Amino acid sequence: MMKAGKMADLLNVDAALERILAQIEPLQAEDVTLTEAFGRVLAETVTADADWPPFASAAVDGYAVRAEDVAQARPEQPVRLAVSLDIWAGRVAERPLGVGEAARIMTGAPVPEGATAVVMVEDTDAAWGDDPKAASLEQVAIYQAAQAGQNIRPSGENARMGQALLAQGRVLRPVDVGLLASLGRASVGVYERARVAILSTGDELLEAGQPLEAGKIYDANRYALEGLVREAGGAVLPLPIARDRVESVREVFQAALAAHPHMIISTAGVSVGVADVVRLVLDELGQVSLWRINLRPGKPLTFGYVRGLGGHVPFFGLPGNPVSALVTFDVLVKPALLRMMGRQDKPRYAQAIAGERMTSDGRRSYLRVRLHEEQGRLVAYSTGTQSSGALMSMVLADALLIVPEDVLVIEPGAEVQVKYLSE
Ligand code: AMP
Ligand code: MG
């Protein structure tokens, strides 16, 4: 077991993250129907298996013509064509368009062979524009000349055969699912959702809804972390609160393992107090691989694994203070969770100006800040107390301001880096 030490013995945040990520394996892929695909992570690169759409279609209601037949058409000297075809959306013309002929055509209907342009109904003497069910004319007067290709959506306008459309690792947005549907896909390969067991530990914790008792507090961490896990695309396994005794923590760990989690996250009980039993249980059921990070808040963060039924389950022991738990999740757990689910997106950083004086203790600090645009610059202000127990400091925050290692004071006006808290 690693021993508590001075600041110099603490593990650098970037090195810790690298070591954590090296131990994270991507989950399996699974096929889901399009109804379940929104928000999931693509496990395949989707390519067009044909030119899409596969046929040229009318972009307006009107008349498909041979452009050269109407080259001389003008309002005062219309060209009259025989209407030989009537093509509705979803139907294909029974024969090609002949010279001197027009085909009545509806938006989205396939352009018949031989036609090179579509003249919109407003540029003809046809009156069915208001009533497409009206019978077609025997003859139509065309009032405007048409260029070849006019009002025709070419085949392959959306995608060319073999073209990569959606890359592996992409989180599927509504429009992506629409695209998949338009390509005729009924299902898609996505990474499995990470099943995450979140366990709160502490004698002082009450479940939401229980009457308040002297000296007790409500469990906030599990609810906040559940939201973060779900926001990252994971699913949360329900567990009871563990008490500050080895038997209780062991029991809840075993309940977690029985649900076949892909990751276990606990909060509290990883400091050096006498009641900090999580690490004792971890020594028994798995192994600690790193502990004590040069991070503020979040120094006691513990990472390791628990021996599960199907192999090693990555384990994060987060500090108990709610802000510490959320910051360490953001900095170290979320990247692991995203990697597990195959996601390629990276955290969003920005350069900002410190709006006020801020201090640190030499560890890399993540301070809760609000961001304001002032004269085209992003200015960061503290959200108030930076106590790691004060959840409101996090509620009010847009971003975390990163104070590098060994920096004790940030003066107003200094250039700083901020990390956005939501995408
Ligand atoms: P510990 O890591 O056990 O020393 O806890 C550090 C601080 O976080 C203590 O003030 C705990 O009461 C508080 N704390 C621990 N777990 C939670 C929780 N689930 N929700 C809110 N506060 C907590
Ligand atoms: Mg405690």
mmCIF file of C-alpha atoms in Angstrom, residues 53-346:
data_model
loop_
_atom_site.group_PDB
_atom_site.id
_atom_site.type_symbol
_atom_site.label_atom_id
_atom_site.label_comp_id
_atom_site.label_asym_id
_atom_site.label_seq_id
_atom_site.Cartn_x
_atom_site.Cartn_y
_atom_site.Cartn_z
ATOM 1 C CA PRO A 53 -30.916 8.794 -53.412
ATOM 2 C CA PRO A 54 -30.769 6.093 -56.081
ATOM 3 C CA PHE A 55 -32.859 7.988 -58.661
ATOM 4 C CA ALA A 56 -33.200 11.545 -59.947
ATOM 5 C CA SER A 57 -36.432 13.160 -58.786
ATOM 6 C CA ALA A 58 -38.495 16.281 -59.281
ATOM 7 C CA ALA A 59 -37.733 19.096 -56.828
ATOM 8 C CA VAL A 60 -41.090 20.805 -57.517
ATOM 9 C CA ASP A 61 -44.580 19.974 -58.732
ATOM 10 C CA GLY A 62 -44.739 20.654 -62.444
ATOM 11 C CA TYR A 63 -43.922 19.219 -65.844
ATOM 12 C CA ALA A 64 -40.868 17.157 -66.793
ATOM 13 C CA VAL A 65 -39.690 18.168 -70.253
ATOM 14 C CA ARG A 66 -36.797 17.946 -72.658
ATOM 15 C CA ALA A 67 -35.050 21.287 -72.084
ATOM 16 C CA GLU A 68 -34.452 21.796 -75.814
ATOM 17 C CA ASP A 69 -38.218 21.493 -76.503
ATOM 18 C CA VAL A 70 -38.922 24.590 -74.388
ATOM 19 C CA ALA A 71 -35.790 26.614 -75.226
ATOM 20 C CA GLN A 72 -37.897 29.296 -76.965
ATOM 21 C CA ALA A 73 -40.697 29.493 -74.381
ATOM 22 C CA ARG A 74 -41.599 32.981 -73.140
ATOM 23 C CA PRO A 75 -44.709 34.270 -71.346
ATOM 24 C CA GLU A 76 -45.941 35.997 -74.505
ATOM 25 C CA GLN A 77 -44.992 33.024 -76.689
ATOM 26 C CA PRO A 78 -45.571 29.790 -74.731
ATOM 27 C CA VAL A 79 -44.557 26.383 -76.047
ATOM 28 C CA ARG A 80 -47.374 23.815 -76.099
ATOM 29 C CA LEU A 81 -46.502 20.207 -75.303
ATOM 30 C CA ALA A 82 -48.639 17.070 -75.258
ATOM 31 C CA VAL A 83 -48.985 15.682 -71.722
ATOM 32 C CA SER A 84 -48.236 11.987 -72.169
ATOM 33 C CA LEU A 85 -47.368 10.829 -68.639
ATOM 34 C CA ASP A 86 -48.618 11.486 -65.113
ATOM 35 C CA ILE A 87 -46.002 10.589 -62.493
ATOM 36 C CA TRP A 88 -46.854 10.584 -58.797
ATOM 37 C CA ALA A 89 -44.380 10.279 -55.927
ATOM 38 C CA GLY A 90 -43.535 6.628 -55.362
ATOM 39 C CA ARG A 91 -44.369 5.565 -58.944
ATOM 40 C CA VAL A 92 -42.121 5.098 -61.931
ATOM 41 C CA ALA A 93 -43.121 6.255 -65.455
ATOM 42 C CA GLU A 94 -44.163 3.312 -67.640
ATOM 43 C CA ARG A 95 -42.173 4.617 -70.629
ATOM 44 C CA PRO A 96 -39.589 7.288 -71.535
ATOM 45 C CA LEU A 97 -40.620 10.835 -72.394
ATOM 46 C CA GLY A 98 -40.813 11.398 -76.149
ATOM 47 C CA VAL A 99 -39.837 14.486 -78.155
ATOM 48 C CA GLY A 100 -42.446 17.258 -77.860
ATOM 49 C CA GLU A 101 -43.996 15.661 -74.795
ATOM 50 C CA ALA A 102 -44.357 16.727 -71.162
ATOM 51 C CA ALA A 103 -44.930 14.540 -68.087
ATOM 52 C CA ARG A 104 -46.980 15.886 -65.214
ATOM 53 C CA ILE A 105 -44.781 15.163 -62.203
ATOM 54 C CA MET A 106 -45.088 15.555 -58.427
ATOM 55 C CA THR A 107 -42.281 16.582 -56.056
ATOM 56 C CA GLY A 108 -40.157 13.540 -55.198
ATOM 57 C CA ALA A 109 -41.371 11.461 -58.167
ATOM 58 C CA PRO A 110 -38.675 9.899 -60.368
ATOM 59 C CA VAL A 111 -37.874 11.947 -63.463
ATOM 60 C CA PRO A 112 -38.688 9.848 -66.531
ATOM 61 C CA GLU A 113 -35.984 8.782 -68.925
ATOM 62 C CA GLY A 114 -35.587 11.390 -71.672
ATOM 63 C CA ALA A 115 -36.608 14.356 -69.503
ATOM 64 C CA THR A 116 -33.826 16.821 -68.654
ATOM 65 C CA ALA A 117 -35.667 19.518 -66.687
ATOM 66 C CA VAL A 118 -38.790 20.117 -64.636
ATOM 67 C CA VAL A 119 -40.835 23.293 -65.176
ATOM 68 C CA MET A 120 -42.740 24.322 -62.091
ATOM 69 C CA VAL A 121 -46.499 24.362 -62.357
ATOM 70 C CA GLU A 122 -46.555 28.150 -61.753
ATOM 71 C CA ASP A 123 -44.695 28.613 -65.058
ATOM 72 C CA THR A 124 -47.426 26.820 -67.036
ATOM 73 C CA ASP A 125 -51.107 27.334 -67.776
ATOM 74 C CA ALA A 126 -52.031 24.357 -65.561
ATOM 75 C CA ALA A 127 -54.272 25.236 -62.643
ATOM 76 C CA TRP A 128 -53.838 22.091 -60.556
ATOM 77 C CA GLY A 129 -51.157 23.714 -58.412
ATOM 78 C CA ASP A 130 -53.839 24.207 -55.748
ATOM 79 C CA ASP A 131 -55.388 20.789 -56.326
ATOM 80 C CA PRO A 132 -52.996 18.061 -57.393
ATOM 81 C CA LYS A 133 -55.908 15.618 -57.621
ATOM 82 C CA ALA A 134 -57.315 17.627 -60.529
ATOM 83 C CA ALA A 135 -57.128 15.711 -63.763
ATOM 84 C CA SER A 136 -54.090 16.276 -65.915
ATOM 85 C CA LEU A 137 -54.435 18.415 -69.036
ATOM 86 C CA GLU A 138 -54.087 16.935 -72.514
ATOM 87 C CA GLN A 139 -51.820 19.820 -73.415
ATOM 88 C CA VAL A 140 -49.767 22.216 -71.345
ATOM 89 C CA ALA A 141 -48.463 25.662 -72.238
ATOM 90 C CA ILE A 142 -44.948 26.273 -70.909
ATOM 91 C CA TYR A 143 -44.232 29.959 -70.237
ATOM 92 C CA GLN A 144 -40.524 29.803 -69.367
ATOM 93 C CA ALA A 145 -37.447 28.259 -70.959
ATOM 94 C CA ALA A 146 -35.706 25.652 -68.796
ATOM 95 C CA GLN A 147 -32.026 24.847 -68.330
ATOM 96 C CA ALA A 148 -30.963 21.205 -68.410
ATOM 97 C CA GLY A 149 -31.038 19.880 -64.844
ATOM 98 C CA GLN A 150 -33.420 22.583 -63.632
ATOM 99 C CA ASN A 151 -35.603 21.506 -60.691
ATOM 100 C CA ILE A 152 -34.153 17.997 -60.773
ATOM 101 C CA ARG A 153 -32.541 16.499 -57.702
ATOM 102 C CA PRO A 154 -29.814 14.292 -59.122
ATOM 103 C CA SER A 155 -29.304 10.759 -57.881
ATOM 104 C CA GLY A 156 -26.392 10.569 -55.429
ATOM 105 C CA GLU A 157 -27.050 14.140 -54.269
ATOM 106 C CA ASN A 158 -27.030 13.015 -50.627
ATOM 107 C CA ALA A 159 -24.199 10.477 -50.768
ATOM 108 C CA ARG A 160 -22.007 8.667 -53.255
ATOM 109 C CA MET A 161 -21.557 4.921 -53.160
ATOM 110 C CA GLY A 162 -18.683 4.056 -50.807
ATOM 111 C CA GLN A 163 -18.630 7.491 -49.189
ATOM 112 C CA ALA A 164 -18.041 7.432 -45.397
ATOM 113 C CA LEU A 165 -20.985 9.208 -43.807
ATOM 114 C CA LEU A 166 -20.778 8.675 -40.040
ATOM 115 C CA ALA A 167 -17.511 7.805 -38.314
ATOM 116 C CA GLN A 168 -17.034 5.155 -35.666
ATOM 117 C CA GLY A 169 -17.027 6.735 -32.211
ATOM 118 C CA ARG A 170 -19.614 9.361 -33.081
ATOM 119 C CA VAL A 171 -22.459 9.931 -30.652
ATOM 120 C CA LEU A 172 -25.599 9.558 -32.736
ATOM 121 C CA ARG A 173 -27.670 12.728 -32.908
ATOM 122 C CA PRO A 174 -31.279 12.833 -34.075
ATOM 123 C CA VAL A 175 -30.246 13.851 -37.599
ATOM 124 C CA ASP A 176 -27.756 10.964 -37.776
ATOM 125 C CA VAL A 177 -30.511 8.499 -36.942
ATOM 126 C CA GLY A 178 -32.611 10.155 -39.652
ATOM 127 C CA LEU A 179 -29.765 9.669 -42.124
ATOM 128 C CA LEU A 180 -29.471 5.987 -41.196
ATOM 129 C CA ALA A 181 -33.204 5.589 -41.727
ATOM 130 C CA SER A 182 -32.978 7.369 -45.098
ATOM 131 C CA LEU A 183 -30.342 4.851 -46.157
ATOM 132 C CA GLY A 184 -32.721 2.019 -45.427
ATOM 133 C CA ARG A 185 -30.992 0.878 -42.251
ATOM 134 C CA ALA A 186 -33.187 -0.726 -39.598
ATOM 135 C CA SER A 187 -30.435 -1.291 -37.045
ATOM 136 C CA VAL A 188 -26.957 -0.037 -36.330
ATOM 137 C CA GLY A 189 -23.861 -1.256 -34.476
ATOM 138 C CA VAL A 190 -23.175 0.725 -31.295
ATOM 139 C CA TYR A 191 -21.005 0.192 -28.236
ATOM 140 C CA GLU A 192 -22.670 -1.391 -25.274
ATOM 141 C CA ARG A 193 -23.758 1.057 -22.591
ATOM 142 C CA ALA A 194 -21.368 0.967 -19.642
ATOM 143 C CA ARG A 195 -23.150 -0.420 -16.567
ATOM 144 C CA VAL A 196 -21.842 1.562 -13.647
ATOM 145 C CA ALA A 197 -22.308 0.707 -9.971
ATOM 146 C CA ILE A 198 -22.245 3.848 -7.835
ATOM 147 C CA LEU A 199 -21.946 3.329 -4.138
ATOM 148 C CA SER A 200 -22.054 5.911 -1.409
ATOM 149 C CA THR A 201 -20.381 5.150 1.874
ATOM 150 C CA GLY A 202 -20.743 6.844 5.226
ATOM 151 C CA ASP A 203 -22.492 6.462 8.579
ATOM 152 C CA GLU A 204 -23.773 10.007 8.264
ATOM 153 C CA LEU A 205 -25.693 9.501 5.028
ATOM 154 C CA LEU A 206 -29.448 9.474 4.736
ATOM 155 C CA GLU A 207 -31.389 8.311 1.687
ATOM 156 C CA ALA A 208 -33.391 10.969 -0.112
ATOM 157 C CA GLY A 209 -36.829 11.268 1.505
ATOM 158 C CA GLN A 210 -35.781 10.041 4.966
ATOM 159 C CA PRO A 211 -36.511 12.405 7.873
ATOM 160 C CA LEU A 212 -33.502 14.495 8.842
ATOM 161 C CA GLU A 213 -31.683 13.369 11.988
ATOM 162 C CA ALA A 214 -29.180 15.282 14.098
ATOM 163 C CA GLY A 215 -25.677 15.081 12.663
ATOM 164 C CA LYS A 216 -26.776 13.411 9.468
ATOM 165 C CA ILE A 217 -26.692 14.614 5.861
ATOM 166 C CA TYR A 218 -28.418 13.474 2.721
ATOM 167 C CA ASP A 219 -26.553 11.422 0.153
ATOM 168 C CA ALA A 220 -25.979 13.889 -2.663
ATOM 169 C CA ASN A 221 -23.126 12.178 -4.477
ATOM 170 C CA ARG A 222 -24.977 9.172 -5.789
ATOM 171 C CA TYR A 223 -27.629 11.307 -7.466
ATOM 172 C CA ALA A 224 -25.199 13.752 -9.012
ATOM 173 C CA LEU A 225 -22.905 10.971 -10.221
ATOM 174 C CA GLU A 226 -25.844 9.035 -11.612
ATOM 175 C CA GLY A 227 -26.680 12.041 -13.768
ATOM 176 C CA LEU A 228 -23.088 12.379 -14.931
ATOM 177 C CA VAL A 229 -22.857 8.689 -15.816
ATOM 178 C CA ARG A 230 -26.089 8.872 -17.758
ATOM 179 C CA GLU A 231 -25.013 12.089 -19.472
ATOM 180 C CA ALA A 232 -21.911 10.208 -20.636
ATOM 181 C CA GLY A 233 -24.149 7.470 -22.045
ATOM 182 C CA GLY A 234 -23.803 4.908 -19.240
ATOM 183 C CA ALA A 235 -26.454 3.138 -17.193
ATOM 184 C CA VAL A 236 -26.484 3.067 -13.398
ATOM 185 C CA LEU A 237 -27.037 0.002 -11.199
ATOM 186 C CA PRO A 238 -29.039 0.720 -8.038
ATOM 187 C CA LEU A 239 -27.306 0.040 -4.719
ATOM 188 C CA PRO A 240 -27.939 0.789 -1.047
ATOM 189 C CA ILE A 241 -25.696 3.092 1.015
ATOM 190 C CA ALA A 242 -22.728 1.331 2.627
ATOM 191 C CA ARG A 243 -21.836 2.161 6.230
ATOM 192 C CA ASP A 244 -18.324 2.848 7.529
ATOM 193 C CA ARG A 245 -17.603 -0.776 8.442
ATOM 194 C CA VAL A 246 -15.652 -3.311 6.445
ATOM 195 C CA GLU A 247 -18.570 -5.798 6.440
ATOM 196 C CA SER A 248 -21.031 -3.226 5.155
ATOM 197 C CA VAL A 249 -18.760 -1.929 2.401
ATOM 198 C CA ARG A 250 -17.845 -5.506 1.420
ATOM 199 C CA GLU A 251 -21.516 -6.452 1.238
ATOM 200 C CA VAL A 252 -22.391 -3.546 -1.062
ATOM 201 C CA PHE A 253 -19.371 -4.272 -3.270
ATOM 202 C CA GLN A 254 -20.573 -7.852 -3.587
ATOM 203 C CA ALA A 255 -24.067 -6.662 -4.469
ATOM 204 C CA ALA A 256 -22.482 -4.439 -7.115
ATOM 205 C CA LEU A 257 -20.458 -7.342 -8.549
ATOM 206 C CA ALA A 258 -23.547 -9.534 -8.741
ATOM 207 C CA ALA A 259 -25.010 -7.036 -11.210
ATOM 208 C CA HIS A 260 -22.026 -7.489 -13.598
ATOM 209 C CA PRO A 261 -20.862 -3.887 -13.700
ATOM 210 C CA HIS A 262 -18.354 -2.553 -16.194
ATOM 211 C CA MET A 263 -17.152 0.015 -13.654
ATOM 212 C CA ILE A 264 -17.568 0.616 -9.928
ATOM 213 C CA ILE A 265 -17.459 4.105 -8.450
ATOM 214 C CA SER A 266 -17.586 4.713 -4.704
ATOM 215 C CA THR A 267 -17.534 7.974 -2.839
ATOM 216 C CA ALA A 268 -15.959 8.738 0.536
ATOM 217 C CA GLY A 269 -13.960 6.482 2.786
ATOM 218 C CA VAL A 270 -10.710 6.820 0.829
ATOM 219 C CA SER A 271 -8.923 9.380 3.006
ATOM 220 C CA VAL A 272 -6.761 8.448 5.956
ATOM 221 C CA GLY A 273 -9.391 8.617 8.720
ATOM 222 C CA VAL A 274 -10.129 5.612 10.922
ATOM 223 C CA ALA A 275 -13.513 5.166 9.221
ATOM 224 C CA ASP A 276 -11.989 5.129 5.728
ATOM 225 C CA VAL A 277 -12.532 1.459 5.045
ATOM 226 C CA VAL A 278 -13.046 1.444 1.291
ATOM 227 C CA ARG A 279 -9.373 0.862 0.623
ATOM 228 C CA LEU A 280 -9.281 -2.029 3.104
ATOM 229 C CA VAL A 281 -12.088 -3.734 1.211
ATOM 230 C CA LEU A 282 -10.400 -3.007 -2.100
ATOM 231 C CA ASP A 283 -7.216 -4.726 -0.869
ATOM 232 C CA GLU A 284 -9.371 -7.738 -0.137
ATOM 233 C CA LEU A 285 -11.542 -7.840 -3.295
ATOM 234 C CA GLY A 286 -9.142 -6.359 -5.792
ATOM 235 C CA GLN A 287 -6.186 -4.040 -5.944
ATOM 236 C CA VAL A 288 -5.340 -0.370 -5.645
ATOM 237 C CA SER A 289 -3.215 0.733 -8.558
ATOM 238 C CA LEU A 290 -2.980 4.428 -7.862
ATOM 239 C CA TRP A 291 -3.806 6.687 -4.981
ATOM 240 C CA ARG A 292 -3.171 10.295 -3.982
ATOM 241 C CA ILE A 293 -3.122 12.680 -6.864
ATOM 242 C CA ASN A 294 -1.734 16.193 -7.143
ATOM 243 C CA LEU A 295 -5.253 17.510 -7.570
ATOM 244 C CA ARG A 296 -7.398 20.000 -5.713
ATOM 245 C CA PRO A 297 -10.057 19.134 -4.916
ATOM 246 C CA GLY A 298 -9.579 15.392 -5.106
ATOM 247 C CA LYS A 299 -6.247 14.376 -3.644
ATOM 248 C CA PRO A 300 -7.454 11.056 -2.134
ATOM 249 C CA LEU A 301 -8.791 9.691 -5.428
ATOM 250 C CA THR A 302 -8.107 5.969 -5.661
ATOM 251 C CA PHE A 303 -8.068 3.863 -8.801
ATOM 252 C CA GLY A 304 -7.733 0.134 -9.097
ATOM 253 C CA TYR A 305 -9.805 -2.903 -9.905
ATOM 254 C CA VAL A 306 -12.164 -5.308 -8.247
ATOM 255 C CA ARG A 307 -12.138 -8.983 -9.246
ATOM 256 C CA GLY A 308 -15.503 -9.502 -10.894
ATOM 257 C CA LEU A 309 -17.169 -12.687 -12.094
ATOM 258 C CA GLY A 310 -16.108 -12.041 -15.676
ATOM 259 C CA GLY A 311 -12.731 -10.374 -15.034
ATOM 260 C CA HIS A 312 -11.323 -7.238 -13.503
ATOM 261 C CA VAL A 313 -13.758 -4.363 -13.029
ATOM 262 C CA PRO A 314 -12.165 -0.879 -13.011
ATOM 263 C CA PHE A 315 -12.771 0.855 -9.712
ATOM 264 C CA PHE A 316 -12.721 4.531 -8.798
ATOM 265 C CA GLY A 317 -12.820 5.571 -5.141
ATOM 266 C CA LEU A 318 -13.804 9.238 -5.203
ATOM 267 C CA PRO A 319 -13.499 11.570 -2.233
ATOM 268 C CA GLY A 320 -16.660 12.111 -0.200
ATOM 269 C CA ASN A 321 -16.953 15.860 -0.484
ATOM 270 C CA PRO A 322 -19.535 16.449 -3.189
ATOM 271 C CA VAL A 323 -17.481 18.982 -5.152
ATOM 272 C CA SER A 324 -14.401 16.750 -4.966
ATOM 273 C CA ALA A 325 -16.442 13.789 -6.160
ATOM 274 C CA LEU A 326 -17.806 15.737 -9.124
ATOM 275 C CA VAL A 327 -14.493 17.328 -10.104
ATOM 276 C CA THR A 328 -12.596 14.047 -9.940
ATOM 277 C CA PHE A 329 -15.353 12.443 -11.978
ATOM 278 C CA ASP A 330 -15.000 15.151 -14.597
ATOM 279 C CA VAL A 331 -11.213 15.039 -14.736
ATOM 280 C CA LEU A 332 -10.465 11.326 -14.363
ATOM 281 C CA VAL A 333 -13.566 9.118 -14.452
ATOM 282 C CA LYS A 334 -15.430 10.592 -17.387
ATOM 283 C CA PRO A 335 -12.542 10.113 -19.840
ATOM 284 C CA ALA A 336 -12.355 6.467 -18.772
ATOM 285 C CA LEU A 337 -16.087 6.032 -19.207
ATOM 286 C CA LEU A 338 -16.015 7.651 -22.642
ATOM 287 C CA ARG A 339 -13.098 5.480 -23.741
ATOM 288 C CA MET A 340 -14.961 2.391 -22.546
ATOM 289 C CA MET A 341 -17.933 3.322 -24.711
ATOM 290 C CA GLY A 342 -15.797 4.053 -27.749
ATOM 291 C CA ARG A 343 -16.334 7.798 -27.767
ATOM 292 C CA GLN A 344 -13.815 9.957 -29.595
ATOM 293 C CA ASP A 345 -14.952 13.366 -28.375
ATOM 294 C CA LYS A 346 -12.570 15.328 -26.191
#
